[in-house]
Coordinates of C-alpha atoms in Angstrom, one line a residue:
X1 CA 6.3 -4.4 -19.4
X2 CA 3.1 -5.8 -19.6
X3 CA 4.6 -9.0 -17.7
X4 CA 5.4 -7.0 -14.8
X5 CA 2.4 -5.1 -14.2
X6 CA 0.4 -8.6 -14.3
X7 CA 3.1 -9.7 -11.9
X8 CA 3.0 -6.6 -9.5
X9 CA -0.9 -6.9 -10.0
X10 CA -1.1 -10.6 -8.9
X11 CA 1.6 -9.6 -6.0
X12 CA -1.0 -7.0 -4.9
X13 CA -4.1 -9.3 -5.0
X14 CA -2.6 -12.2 -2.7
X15 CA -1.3 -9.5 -0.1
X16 CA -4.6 -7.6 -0.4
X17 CA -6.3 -11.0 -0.1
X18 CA -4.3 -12.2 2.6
X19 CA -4.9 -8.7 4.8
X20 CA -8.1 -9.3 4.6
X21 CA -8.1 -12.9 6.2
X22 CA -6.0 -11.7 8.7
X23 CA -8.3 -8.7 9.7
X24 CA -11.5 -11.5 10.0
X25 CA -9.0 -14.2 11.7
X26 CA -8.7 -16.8 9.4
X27 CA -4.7 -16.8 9.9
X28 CA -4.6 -19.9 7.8
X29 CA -5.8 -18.3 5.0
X30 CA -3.8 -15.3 5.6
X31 CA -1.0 -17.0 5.8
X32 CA -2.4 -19.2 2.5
X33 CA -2.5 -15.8 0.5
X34 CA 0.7 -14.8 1.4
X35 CA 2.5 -17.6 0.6
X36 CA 0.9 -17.0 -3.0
X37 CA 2.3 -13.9 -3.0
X38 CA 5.2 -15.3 -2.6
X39 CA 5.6 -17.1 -5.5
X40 CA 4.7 -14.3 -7.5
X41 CA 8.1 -12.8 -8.1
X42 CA 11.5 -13.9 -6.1
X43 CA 13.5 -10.9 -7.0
X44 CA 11.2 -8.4 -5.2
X45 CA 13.7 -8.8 -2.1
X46 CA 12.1 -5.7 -0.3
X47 CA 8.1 -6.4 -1.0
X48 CA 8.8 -10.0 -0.1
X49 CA 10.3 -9.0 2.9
X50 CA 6.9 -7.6 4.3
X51 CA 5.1 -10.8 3.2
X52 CA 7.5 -12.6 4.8
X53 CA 6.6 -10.9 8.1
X54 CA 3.1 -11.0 7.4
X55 CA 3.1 -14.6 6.8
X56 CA 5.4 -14.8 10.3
X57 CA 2.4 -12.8 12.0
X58 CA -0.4 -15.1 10.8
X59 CA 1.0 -18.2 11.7
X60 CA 2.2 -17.1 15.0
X61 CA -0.8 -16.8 15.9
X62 CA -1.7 -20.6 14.7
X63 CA -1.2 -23.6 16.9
X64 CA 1.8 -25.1 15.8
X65 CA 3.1 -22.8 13.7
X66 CA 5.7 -21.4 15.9
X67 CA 8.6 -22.4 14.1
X68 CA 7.9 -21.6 10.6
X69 CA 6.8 -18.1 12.1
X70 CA 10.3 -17.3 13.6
X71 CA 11.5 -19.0 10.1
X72 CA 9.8 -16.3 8.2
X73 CA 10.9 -13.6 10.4
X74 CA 14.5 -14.8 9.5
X75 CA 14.0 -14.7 6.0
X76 CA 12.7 -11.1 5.7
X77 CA 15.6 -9.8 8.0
X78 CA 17.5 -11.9 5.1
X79 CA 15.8 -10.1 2.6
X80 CA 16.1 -6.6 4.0
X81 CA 18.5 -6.3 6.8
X82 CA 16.9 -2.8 7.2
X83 CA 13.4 -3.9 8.0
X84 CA 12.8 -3.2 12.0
X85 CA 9.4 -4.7 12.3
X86 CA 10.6 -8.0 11.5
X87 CA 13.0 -8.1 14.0
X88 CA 10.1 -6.8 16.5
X89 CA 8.1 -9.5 15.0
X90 CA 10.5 -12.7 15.6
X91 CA 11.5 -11.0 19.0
X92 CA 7.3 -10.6 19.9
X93 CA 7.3 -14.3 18.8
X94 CA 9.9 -15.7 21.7

């Protein structure tokens, strides 16, 4: 039990820390913290869909990153078929 509270905790940190890149514009270190989160735990389909899409928001907003944002978008509408604001996301990003 312990395990996955230090994993749930860790999954909150990154995406805490990676909101608050975004919200002073450092999308490179948004998207930095939210590939962190990431890696936290593979099986949380429906909380790594979101980071998914918050990763795809940061980088579409980086030079370059175009293509690994729509990427992203396509993996969290992989992970959760279900989740509209991806789609709005990757459809914002053409």
């Amino acid at each position: 039990l312990m395990i996955v509270a230090d994993g749930l905790q860790r999954l909150e940190l990154e995406r805490g820390a990676g909101n608050a890149a975004f919200k002073r514009g450092e999308w490179a270190s948004a998207a930095a913290a939210y590939s962190r989160a990431l890696h936290v735990d593979a099986n949380h389909g429906r909380f790594n869909a979101l980071l998914y899409c918050n990763r795809a928001t940061a980088n579409g907003r980086r030079e370059g990153m175009l293509e690994q944002a729509l990427q992203d978008c396509n993996m969290a509408v992989g992970l959760d078929s279900t989740y509209a604001k991806a789609y709005l996301r990757r459809a914002e990003l053409r």
